[in-house]
Amino acid sequence: MRDYRKALGFSNASATKDYMSAKDIKLVNWELVLLYNSRLIDTFSKIQSTIPIETQSVEKIVNDAYFTIRNNDLLMQLSNHGRGLESVYFSWMQGYIAAVIFKPFIEEQLGCVLHQNGADDLNNPQLFAKKSDPDFVDHDRKIFVEVQAGFKGGKIDIKRSKINPKLPDYEYYIVCLDCFNGQYCILSVRDLLTLPETVWYNNPLWEGALCYTIDESEMKPWSQTNTIEYFMHS
């Protein structure tokens, strides 16, 4: 059977299946992507207005990312887990924009100067690759930062695979942004590693990946204008 598929020009069974079912033909609906861009600009402009520190233009962030991804054919490199390419683009952009606009806020909270880290850096499209590297790094302070943003409300989970320290002498933080409720928390991976095994569970929504659910008491609003106390005293 293997020799037969090889004679057809395929090196493995998966490639043969994709070809014969035409799943290898992938066309992007760029008109839908442009509609997604408009929604991203509108959504994150609203979110940005609540961040208590100045950040760069959301419209510029979205447009720069869009043209880099499209002109360098990067969308095909994003993992889709069976989803449409346009949906993959929208989800990836949500996380990307959240990390960019909250970067100054995170720097203020941690007292550091963060720089882009990892292979999914749009500043170097020729080297772009979707990997699980932390989003930001401050080599002077020896700090890694991973940003995780949620947009649907409900519980917030952290994957166990996200808390593997990259360098033992670096502090590693996970910043969780609940963009549905305007709340955040900053968790130390060093602390997460001390949690008992019983708090980790297999999350069926993430293909059974081991996850930890953040206690709601750890979350706090990133802007005082989001709090009941602000409205009571304003």
JSON list of C-alpha atoms in Angstrom, two decimals, residues 12-218:
[
{"chain": "A", "resi": 12, "resn": "ASN", "atom": "CA", "xyz": [2.43, 9.50, 3.69]},
{"chain": "A", "resi": 13, "resn": "ALA", "atom": "CA", "xyz": [-1.21, 8.45, 4.12]},
{"chain": "A", "resi": 14, "resn": "SER", "atom": "CA", "xyz": [-2.32, 11.83, 5.51]},
{"chain": "A", "resi": 15, "resn": "ALA", "atom": "CA", "xyz": [-1.16, 13.71, 2.42]},
{"chain": "A", "resi": 16, "resn": "THR", "atom": "CA", "xyz": [-2.95, 11.15, 0.23]},
{"chain": "A", "resi": 17, "resn": "LYS", "atom": "CA", "xyz": [-6.23, 11.59, 2.14]},
{"chain": "A", "resi": 18, "resn": "ASP", "atom": "CA", "xyz": [-6.03, 15.38, 1.95]},
{"chain": "A", "resi": 19, "resn": "TYR", "atom": "CA", "xyz": [-5.39, 15.26, -1.79]},
{"chain": "A", "resi": 20, "resn": "MET", "atom": "CA", "xyz": [-8.13, 12.77, -2.61]},
{"chain": "A", "resi": 21, "resn": "SER", "atom": "CA", "xyz": [-10.69, 14.67, -0.51]},
{"chain": "A", "resi": 22, "resn": "ALA", "atom": "CA", "xyz": [-9.42, 18.02, -1.91]},
{"chain": "A", "resi": 23, "resn": "LYS", "atom": "CA", "xyz": [-8.76, 19.25, 1.64]},
{"chain": "A", "resi": 24, "resn": "ASP", "atom": "CA", "xyz": [-5.37, 20.49, 0.50]},
{"chain": "A", "resi": 25, "resn": "ILE", "atom": "CA", "xyz": [-7.10, 23.19, -1.57]},
{"chain": "A", "resi": 26, "resn": "LYS", "atom": "CA", "xyz": [-7.36, 26.18, 0.74]},
{"chain": "A", "resi": 27, "resn": "LEU", "atom": "CA", "xyz": [-8.72, 29.51, -0.41]},
{"chain": "A", "resi": 28, "resn": "VAL", "atom": "CA", "xyz": [-9.09, 32.47, 1.93]},
{"chain": "A", "resi": 29, "resn": "ASN", "atom": "CA", "xyz": [-12.22, 34.62, 1.83]},
{"chain": "A", "resi": 30, "resn": "TRP", "atom": "CA", "xyz": [-10.44, 37.95, 2.14]},
{"chain": "A", "resi": 31, "resn": "GLU", "atom": "CA", "xyz": [-13.72, 39.88, 2.04]},
{"chain": "A", "resi": 32, "resn": "LEU", "atom": "CA", "xyz": [-14.73, 38.11, 5.26]},
{"chain": "A", "resi": 33, "resn": "VAL", "atom": "CA", "xyz": [-11.28, 38.81, 6.71]},
{"chain": "A", "resi": 34, "resn": "LEU", "atom": "CA", "xyz": [-11.76, 42.53, 6.02]},
{"chain": "A", "resi": 35, "resn": "LEU", "atom": "CA", "xyz": [-15.09, 42.40, 7.87]},
{"chain": "A", "resi": 36, "resn": "TYR", "atom": "CA", "xyz": [-13.27, 40.72, 10.75]},
{"chain": "A", "resi": 37, "resn": "ASN", "atom": "CA", "xyz": [-10.71, 43.53, 10.67]},
{"chain": "A", "resi": 38, "resn": "SER", "atom": "CA", "xyz": [-13.46, 46.11, 11.08]},
{"chain": "A", "resi": 39, "resn": "ARG", "atom": "CA", "xyz": [-14.85, 44.21, 14.06]},
{"chain": "A", "resi": 40, "resn": "LEU", "atom": "CA", "xyz": [-11.38, 43.88, 15.60]},
{"chain": "A", "resi": 41, "resn": "ILE", "atom": "CA", "xyz": [-10.74, 47.61, 15.24]},
{"chain": "A", "resi": 42, "resn": "ASP", "atom": "CA", "xyz": [-14.12, 48.47, 16.74]},
{"chain": "A", "resi": 43, "resn": "THR", "atom": "CA", "xyz": [-13.83, 45.97, 19.60]},
{"chain": "A", "resi": 44, "resn": "PHE", "atom": "CA", "xyz": [-10.29, 46.77, 20.63]},
{"chain": "A", "resi": 45, "resn": "SER", "atom": "CA", "xyz": [-10.78, 50.52, 20.30]},
{"chain": "A", "resi": 46, "resn": "LYS", "atom": "CA", "xyz": [-13.51, 50.15, 22.92]},
{"chain": "A", "resi": 47, "resn": "ILE", "atom": "CA", "xyz": [-11.27, 47.99, 25.13]},
{"chain": "A", "resi": 48, "resn": "GLN", "atom": "CA", "xyz": [-8.35, 50.38, 24.64]},
{"chain": "A", "resi": 49, "resn": "SER", "atom": "CA", "xyz": [-10.43, 53.29, 25.95]},
{"chain": "A", "resi": 50, "resn": "THR", "atom": "CA", "xyz": [-10.58, 51.53, 29.35]},
{"chain": "A", "resi": 51, "resn": "ILE", "atom": "CA", "xyz": [-6.83, 50.89, 29.69]},
{"chain": "A", "resi": 52, "resn": "PRO", "atom": "CA", "xyz": [-5.32, 53.44, 32.11]},
{"chain": "A", "resi": 53, "resn": "ILE", "atom": "CA", "xyz": [-2.21, 54.03, 30.02]},
{"chain": "A", "resi": 54, "resn": "GLU", "atom": "CA", "xyz": [-1.61, 55.29, 26.49]},
{"chain": "A", "resi": 55, "resn": "THR", "atom": "CA", "xyz": [-1.16, 52.67, 23.77]},
{"chain": "A", "resi": 56, "resn": "GLN", "atom": "CA", "xyz": [-0.70, 52.76, 20.01]},
{"chain": "A", "resi": 57, "resn": "SER", "atom": "CA", "xyz": [-3.50, 53.02, 17.46]},
{"chain": "A", "resi": 58, "resn": "VAL", "atom": "CA", "xyz": [-5.61, 49.88, 17.17]},
{"chain": "A", "resi": 59, "resn": "GLU", "atom": "CA", "xyz": [-6.36, 50.60, 13.52]},
{"chain": "A", "resi": 60, "resn": "LYS", "atom": "CA", "xyz": [-2.63, 50.75, 12.72]},
{"chain": "A", "resi": 61, "resn": "ILE", "atom": "CA", "xyz": [-1.97, 47.52, 14.64]},
{"chain": "A", "resi": 62, "resn": "VAL", "atom": "CA", "xyz": [-4.71, 45.68, 12.72]},
{"chain": "A", "resi": 63, "resn": "ASN", "atom": "CA", "xyz": [-3.81, 47.07, 9.29]},
{"chain": "A", "resi": 64, "resn": "ASP", "atom": "CA", "xyz": [-0.07, 46.47, 9.70]},
{"chain": "A", "resi": 65, "resn": "ALA", "atom": "CA", "xyz": [-0.67, 42.89, 10.85]},
{"chain": "A", "resi": 66, "resn": "TYR", "atom": "CA", "xyz": [-3.20, 42.20, 8.09]},
{"chain": "A", "resi": 67, "resn": "PHE", "atom": "CA", "xyz": [-0.93, 43.35, 5.26]},
{"chain": "A", "resi": 68, "resn": "THR", "atom": "CA", "xyz": [2.07, 41.49, 6.70]},
{"chain": "A", "resi": 69, "resn": "ILE", "atom": "CA", "xyz": [0.09, 38.26, 7.01]},
{"chain": "A", "resi": 70, "resn": "ARG", "atom": "CA", "xyz": [-1.49, 38.58, 3.57]},
{"chain": "A", "resi": 71, "resn": "ASN", "atom": "CA", "xyz": [1.56, 39.75, 1.65]},
{"chain": "A", "resi": 72, "resn": "ASN", "atom": "CA", "xyz": [3.77, 37.03, 3.14]},
{"chain": "A", "resi": 73, "resn": "ASP", "atom": "CA", "xyz": [1.20, 34.21, 2.96]},
{"chain": "A", "resi": 74, "resn": "LEU", "atom": "CA", "xyz": [1.46, 33.60, 6.72]},
{"chain": "A", "resi": 75, "resn": "LEU", "atom": "CA", "xyz": [-2.14, 32.55, 7.33]},
{"chain": "A", "resi": 76, "resn": "MET", "atom": "CA", "xyz": [-1.43, 29.00, 6.16]},
{"chain": "A", "resi": 77, "resn": "GLN", "atom": "CA", "xyz": [1.15, 28.68, 8.94]},
{"chain": "A", "resi": 78, "resn": "LEU", "atom": "CA", "xyz": [-1.39, 29.16, 11.72]},
{"chain": "A", "resi": 79, "resn": "SER", "atom": "CA", "xyz": [-2.76, 25.93, 13.18]},
{"chain": "A", "resi": 80, "resn": "ASN", "atom": "CA", "xyz": [-6.48, 25.57, 12.47]},
{"chain": "A", "resi": 81, "resn": "HIS", "atom": "CA", "xyz": [-7.58, 22.36, 14.25]},
{"chain": "A", "resi": 82, "resn": "GLY", "atom": "CA", "xyz": [-10.18, 21.90, 11.53]},
{"chain": "A", "resi": 83, "resn": "ARG", "atom": "CA", "xyz": [-11.49, 25.48, 11.62]},
{"chain": "A", "resi": 84, "resn": "GLY", "atom": "CA", "xyz": [-11.80, 27.79, 8.64]},
{"chain": "A", "resi": 85, "resn": "LEU", "atom": "CA", "xyz": [-8.77, 29.93, 7.85]},
{"chain": "A", "resi": 86, "resn": "GLU", "atom": "CA", "xyz": [-10.76, 33.12, 8.40]},
{"chain": "A", "resi": 87, "resn": "SER", "atom": "CA", "xyz": [-11.76, 31.98, 11.89]},
{"chain": "A", "resi": 88, "resn": "VAL", "atom": "CA", "xyz": [-8.15, 31.08, 12.64]},
{"chain": "A", "resi": 89, "resn": "TYR", "atom": "CA", "xyz": [-7.10, 34.57, 11.53]},
{"chain": "A", "resi": 90, "resn": "PHE", "atom": "CA", "xyz": [-9.70, 36.25, 13.75]},
{"chain": "A", "resi": 91, "resn": "SER", "atom": "CA", "xyz": [-8.72, 34.23, 16.85]},
{"chain": "A", "resi": 92, "resn": "TRP", "atom": "CA", "xyz": [-5.00, 34.75, 16.32]},
{"chain": "A", "resi": 93, "resn": "MET", "atom": "CA", "xyz": [-5.50, 38.47, 15.78]},
{"chain": "A", "resi": 94, "resn": "GLN", "atom": "CA", "xyz": [-7.54, 38.77, 18.98]},
{"chain": "A", "resi": 95, "resn": "GLY", "atom": "CA", "xyz": [-4.64, 37.39, 21.01]},
{"chain": "A", "resi": 96, "resn": "TYR", "atom": "CA", "xyz": [-2.06, 39.37, 19.07]},
{"chain": "A", "resi": 97, "resn": "ILE", "atom": "CA", "xyz": [-3.83, 42.73, 19.42]},
{"chain": "A", "resi": 98, "resn": "ALA", "atom": "CA", "xyz": [-4.56, 42.17, 23.10]},
{"chain": "A", "resi": 99, "resn": "ALA", "atom": "CA", "xyz": [-0.87, 41.52, 23.78]},
{"chain": "A", "resi": 100, "resn": "VAL", "atom": "CA", "xyz": [0.22, 44.61, 21.85]},
{"chain": "A", "resi": 101, "resn": "ILE", "atom": "CA", "xyz": [-2.21, 47.13, 23.37]},
{"chain": "A", "resi": 102, "resn": "PHE", "atom": "CA", "xyz": [-1.74, 45.84, 26.93]},
{"chain": "A", "resi": 103, "resn": "LYS", "atom": "CA", "xyz": [2.06, 45.73, 26.67]},
{"chain": "A", "resi": 104, "resn": "PRO", "atom": "CA", "xyz": [2.59, 49.24, 28.21]},
{"chain": "A", "resi": 105, "resn": "PHE", "atom": "CA", "xyz": [0.18, 48.35, 31.04]},
{"chain": "A", "resi": 106, "resn": "ILE", "atom": "CA", "xyz": [2.00, 45.08, 31.73]},
{"chain": "A", "resi": 107, "resn": "GLU", "atom": "CA", "xyz": [5.36, 46.89, 31.70]},
{"chain": "A", "resi": 108, "resn": "GLU", "atom": "CA", "xyz": [4.03, 49.33, 34.28]},
{"chain": "A", "resi": 109, "resn": "GLN", "atom": "CA", "xyz": [2.74, 46.51, 36.47]},
{"chain": "A", "resi": 110, "resn": "LEU", "atom": "CA", "xyz": [5.97, 44.50, 36.35]},
{"chain": "A", "resi": 111, "resn": "GLY", "atom": "CA", "xyz": [8.40, 47.43, 36.20]},
{"chain": "A", "resi": 112, "resn": "CYS", "atom": "CA", "xyz": [10.14, 46.20, 33.07]},
{"chain": "A", "resi": 113, "resn": "VAL", "atom": "CA", "xyz": [10.69, 46.98, 29.38]},
{"chain": "A", "resi": 114, "resn": "LEU", "atom": "CA", "xyz": [9.32, 44.21, 27.19]},
{"chain": "A", "resi": 115, "resn": "HIS", "atom": "CA", "xyz": [10.40, 43.18, 23.71]},
{"chain": "A", "resi": 116, "resn": "GLN", "atom": "CA", "xyz": [8.76, 40.85, 21.23]},
{"chain": "A", "resi": 117, "resn": "ASN", "atom": "CA", "xyz": [9.80, 37.23, 21.75]},
{"chain": "A", "resi": 118, "resn": "GLY", "atom": "CA", "xyz": [9.29, 34.00, 19.89]},
{"chain": "A", "resi": 119, "resn": "ALA", "atom": "CA", "xyz": [8.95, 32.91, 16.29]},
{"chain": "A", "resi": 120, "resn": "ASP", "atom": "CA", "xyz": [5.47, 34.37, 15.64]},
{"chain": "A", "resi": 121, "resn": "ASP", "atom": "CA", "xyz": [6.91, 37.87, 15.26]},
{"chain": "A", "resi": 122, "resn": "LEU", "atom": "CA", "xyz": [5.37, 39.84, 12.41]},
{"chain": "A", "resi": 123, "resn": "ASN", "atom": "CA", "xyz": [8.43, 42.08, 12.34]},
{"chain": "A", "resi": 124, "resn": "ASN", "atom": "CA", "xyz": [10.32, 39.14, 10.82]},
{"chain": "A", "resi": 125, "resn": "PRO", "atom": "CA", "xyz": [7.79, 37.56, 8.44]},
{"chain": "A", "resi": 126, "resn": "GLN", "atom": "CA", "xyz": [10.45, 35.47, 6.67]},
{"chain": "A", "resi": 127, "resn": "LEU", "atom": "CA", "xyz": [11.12, 33.64, 9.95]},
{"chain": "A", "resi": 128, "resn": "PHE", "atom": "CA", "xyz": [7.50, 33.54, 11.14]},
{"chain": "A", "resi": 129, "resn": "ALA", "atom": "CA", "xyz": [6.34, 30.30, 12.74]},
{"chain": "A", "resi": 130, "resn": "LYS", "atom": "CA", "xyz": [3.52, 29.51, 15.19]},
{"chain": "A", "resi": 131, "resn": "LYS", "atom": "CA", "xyz": [5.19, 28.25, 18.36]},
{"chain": "A", "resi": 132, "resn": "SER", "atom": "CA", "xyz": [4.47, 28.25, 22.08]},
{"chain": "A", "resi": 133, "resn": "ASP", "atom": "CA", "xyz": [7.20, 30.72, 23.03]},
{"chain": "A", "resi": 134, "resn": "PRO", "atom": "CA", "xyz": [6.31, 33.47, 25.56]},
{"chain": "A", "resi": 135, "resn": "ASP", "atom": "CA", "xyz": [5.08, 36.67, 23.91]},
{"chain": "A", "resi": 136, "resn": "PHE", "atom": "CA", "xyz": [7.55, 39.08, 25.50]},
{"chain": "A", "resi": 137, "resn": "VAL", "atom": "CA", "xyz": [10.94, 39.17, 27.18]},
{"chain": "A", "resi": 138, "resn": "ASP", "atom": "CA", "xyz": [13.05, 41.63, 29.16]},
{"chain": "A", "resi": 139, "resn": "HIS", "atom": "CA", "xyz": [16.57, 40.23, 29.09]},
{"chain": "A", "resi": 140, "resn": "ASP", "atom": "CA", "xyz": [17.90, 42.94, 31.41]},
{"chain": "A", "resi": 141, "resn": "ARG", "atom": "CA", "xyz": [15.40, 42.06, 34.14]},
{"chain": "A", "resi": 142, "resn": "LYS", "atom": "CA", "xyz": [15.35, 38.39, 33.10]},
{"chain": "A", "resi": 143, "resn": "ILE", "atom": "CA", "xyz": [11.60, 38.24, 32.70]},
{"chain": "A", "resi": 144, "resn": "PHE", "atom": "CA", "xyz": [9.41, 36.28, 30.28]},
{"chain": "A", "resi": 145, "resn": "VAL", "atom": "CA", "xyz": [5.76, 37.24, 29.83]},
{"chain": "A", "resi": 146, "resn": "GLU", "atom": "CA", "xyz": [3.01, 35.19, 28.21]},
{"chain": "A", "resi": 147, "resn": "VAL", "atom": "CA", "xyz": [-0.30, 36.97, 27.51]},
{"chain": "A", "resi": 148, "resn": "GLN", "atom": "CA", "xyz": [-3.51, 34.97, 27.50]},
{"chain": "A", "resi": 149, "resn": "ALA", "atom": "CA", "xyz": [-6.70, 36.79, 26.50]},
{"chain": "A", "resi": 150, "resn": "GLY", "atom": "CA", "xyz": [-10.29, 35.58, 26.80]},
{"chain": "A", "resi": 151, "resn": "PHE", "atom": "CA", "xyz": [-13.35, 37.08, 25.12]},
{"chain": "A", "resi": 152, "resn": "LYS", "atom": "CA", "xyz": [-16.30, 34.87, 26.12]},
{"chain": "A", "resi": 153, "resn": "GLY", "atom": "CA", "xyz": [-16.56, 35.29, 29.88]},
{"chain": "A", "resi": 154, "resn": "GLY", "atom": "CA", "xyz": [-16.79, 32.32, 32.23]},
{"chain": "A", "resi": 155, "resn": "LYS", "atom": "CA", "xyz": [-13.87, 30.52, 33.77]},
{"chain": "A", "resi": 156, "resn": "ILE", "atom": "CA", "xyz": [-10.30, 31.14, 32.64]},
{"chain": "A", "resi": 157, "resn": "ASP", "atom": "CA", "xyz": [-8.01, 28.16, 32.26]},
{"chain": "A", "resi": 158, "resn": "ILE", "atom": "CA", "xyz": [-4.25, 27.95, 31.88]},
{"chain": "A", "resi": 159, "resn": "LYS", "atom": "CA", "xyz": [-2.68, 25.07, 30.00]},
{"chain": "A", "resi": 160, "resn": "ARG", "atom": "CA", "xyz": [-0.03, 23.12, 31.87]},
{"chain": "A", "resi": 161, "resn": "SER", "atom": "CA", "xyz": [2.09, 23.22, 28.72]},
{"chain": "A", "resi": 162, "resn": "LYS", "atom": "CA", "xyz": [2.23, 27.03, 29.02]},
{"chain": "A", "resi": 163, "resn": "ILE", "atom": "CA", "xyz": [4.07, 27.00, 32.34]},
{"chain": "A", "resi": 164, "resn": "ASN", "atom": "CA", "xyz": [7.30, 25.28, 31.40]},
{"chain": "A", "resi": 165, "resn": "PRO", "atom": "CA", "xyz": [10.12, 27.74, 32.24]},
{"chain": "A", "resi": 166, "resn": "LYS", "atom": "CA", "xyz": [12.27, 28.46, 29.20]},
{"chain": "A", "resi": 167, "resn": "LEU", "atom": "CA", "xyz": [15.36, 29.52, 31.15]},
{"chain": "A", "resi": 168, "resn": "PRO", "atom": "CA", "xyz": [15.81, 28.55, 34.83]},
{"chain": "A", "resi": 169, "resn": "ASP", "atom": "CA", "xyz": [17.25, 31.93, 35.90]},
{"chain": "A", "resi": 170, "resn": "TYR", "atom": "CA", "xyz": [14.37, 33.95, 34.38]},
{"chain": "A", "resi": 171, "resn": "GLU", "atom": "CA", "xyz": [11.12, 34.90, 36.08]},
{"chain": "A", "resi": 172, "resn": "TYR", "atom": "CA", "xyz": [8.18, 33.82, 33.99]},
{"chain": "A", "resi": 173, "resn": "TYR", "atom": "CA", "xyz": [4.73, 35.44, 34.27]},
{"chain": "A", "resi": 174, "resn": "ILE", "atom": "CA", "xyz": [1.39, 34.67, 32.66]},
{"chain": "A", "resi": 175, "resn": "VAL", "atom": "CA", "xyz": [-0.87, 37.70, 32.24]},
{"chain": "A", "resi": 176, "resn": "CYS", "atom": "CA", "xyz": [-4.51, 36.69, 31.92]},
{"chain": "A", "resi": 177, "resn": "LEU", "atom": "CA", "xyz": [-6.81, 39.27, 30.33]},
{"chain": "A", "resi": 178, "resn": "ASP", "atom": "CA", "xyz": [-10.56, 38.78, 30.65]},
{"chain": "A", "resi": 179, "resn": "CYS", "atom": "CA", "xyz": [-11.65, 41.14, 27.88]},
{"chain": "A", "resi": 180, "resn": "PHE", "atom": "CA", "xyz": [-15.29, 40.17, 28.42]},
{"chain": "A", "resi": 181, "resn": "ASN", "atom": "CA", "xyz": [-15.35, 41.50, 32.00]},
{"chain": "A", "resi": 182, "resn": "GLY", "atom": "CA", "xyz": [-12.47, 44.01, 31.98]},
{"chain": "A", "resi": 183, "resn": "GLN", "atom": "CA", "xyz": [-10.35, 42.10, 34.49]},
{"chain": "A", "resi": 184, "resn": "TYR", "atom": "CA", "xyz": [-6.82, 40.73, 34.64]},
{"chain": "A", "resi": 185, "resn": "CYS", "atom": "CA", "xyz": [-4.36, 38.89, 36.83]},
{"chain": "A", "resi": 186, "resn": "ILE", "atom": "CA", "xyz": [-0.61, 38.30, 36.70]},
{"chain": "A", "resi": 187, "resn": "LEU", "atom": "CA", "xyz": [0.48, 34.84, 37.76]},
{"chain": "A", "resi": 188, "resn": "SER", "atom": "CA", "xyz": [4.00, 33.68, 38.51]},
{"chain": "A", "resi": 189, "resn": "VAL", "atom": "CA", "xyz": [4.90, 30.41, 36.84]},
{"chain": "A", "resi": 190, "resn": "ARG", "atom": "CA", "xyz": [7.15, 29.72, 39.82]},
{"chain": "A", "resi": 191, "resn": "ASP", "atom": "CA", "xyz": [4.00, 29.73, 42.00]},
{"chain": "A", "resi": 192, "resn": "LEU", "atom": "CA", "xyz": [1.97, 27.69, 39.53]},
{"chain": "A", "resi": 193, "resn": "LEU", "atom": "CA", "xyz": [4.62, 24.98, 39.57]},
{"chain": "A", "resi": 194, "resn": "THR", "atom": "CA", "xyz": [4.06, 24.52, 43.32]},
{"chain": "A", "resi": 195, "resn": "LEU", "atom": "CA", "xyz": [0.35, 23.75, 42.89]},
{"chain": "A", "resi": 196, "resn": "PRO", "atom": "CA", "xyz": [-0.70, 20.18, 43.75]},
{"chain": "A", "resi": 197, "resn": "GLU", "atom": "CA", "xyz": [-1.41, 17.82, 40.88]},
{"chain": "A", "resi": 198, "resn": "THR", "atom": "CA", "xyz": [-5.05, 17.58, 41.98]},
{"chain": "A", "resi": 199, "resn": "VAL", "atom": "CA", "xyz": [-5.84, 21.12, 40.74]},
{"chain": "A", "resi": 200, "resn": "TRP", "atom": "CA", "xyz": [-5.00, 20.18, 37.15]},
{"chain": "A", "resi": 201, "resn": "TYR", "atom": "CA", "xyz": [-7.66, 18.55, 35.00]},
{"chain": "A", "resi": 202, "resn": "ASN", "atom": "CA", "xyz": [-8.06, 17.31, 31.44]},
{"chain": "A", "resi": 203, "resn": "ASN", "atom": "CA", "xyz": [-9.94, 20.01, 29.55]},
{"chain": "A", "resi": 204, "resn": "PRO", "atom": "CA", "xyz": [-12.12, 18.50, 26.76]},
{"chain": "A", "resi": 205, "resn": "LEU", "atom": "CA", "xyz": [-12.37, 21.92, 25.09]},
{"chain": "A", "resi": 206, "resn": "TRP", "atom": "CA", "xyz": [-8.60, 21.88, 24.53]},
{"chain": "A", "resi": 207, "resn": "GLU", "atom": "CA", "xyz": [-8.23, 18.32, 23.31]},
{"chain": "A", "resi": 208, "resn": "GLY", "atom": "CA", "xyz": [-7.81, 16.97, 26.82]},
{"chain": "A", "resi": 209, "resn": "ALA", "atom": "CA", "xyz": [-4.88, 19.25, 27.69]},
{"chain": "A", "resi": 210, "resn": "LEU", "atom": "CA", "xyz": [-4.06, 19.56, 31.40]},
{"chain": "A", "resi": 211, "resn": "CYS", "atom": "CA", "xyz": [-5.47, 22.87, 32.68]},
{"chain": "A", "resi": 212, "resn": "TYR", "atom": "CA", "xyz": [-5.76, 24.91, 35.85]},
{"chain": "A", "resi": 213, "resn": "THR", "atom": "CA", "xyz": [-8.80, 27.13, 36.44]},
{"chain": "A", "resi": 214, "resn": "ILE", "atom": "CA", "xyz": [-7.96, 30.57, 37.82]},
{"chain": "A", "resi": 215, "resn": "ASP", "atom": "CA", "xyz": [-9.85, 31.45, 40.98]},
{"chain": "A", "resi": 216, "resn": "GLU", "atom": "CA", "xyz": [-12.15, 34.42, 40.36]},
{"chain": "A", "resi": 217, "resn": "SER", "atom": "CA", "xyz": [-10.75, 36.14, 43.47]},
{"chain": "A", "resi": 218, "resn": "GLU", "atom": "CA", "xyz": [-7.40, 36.53, 41.69]}
]
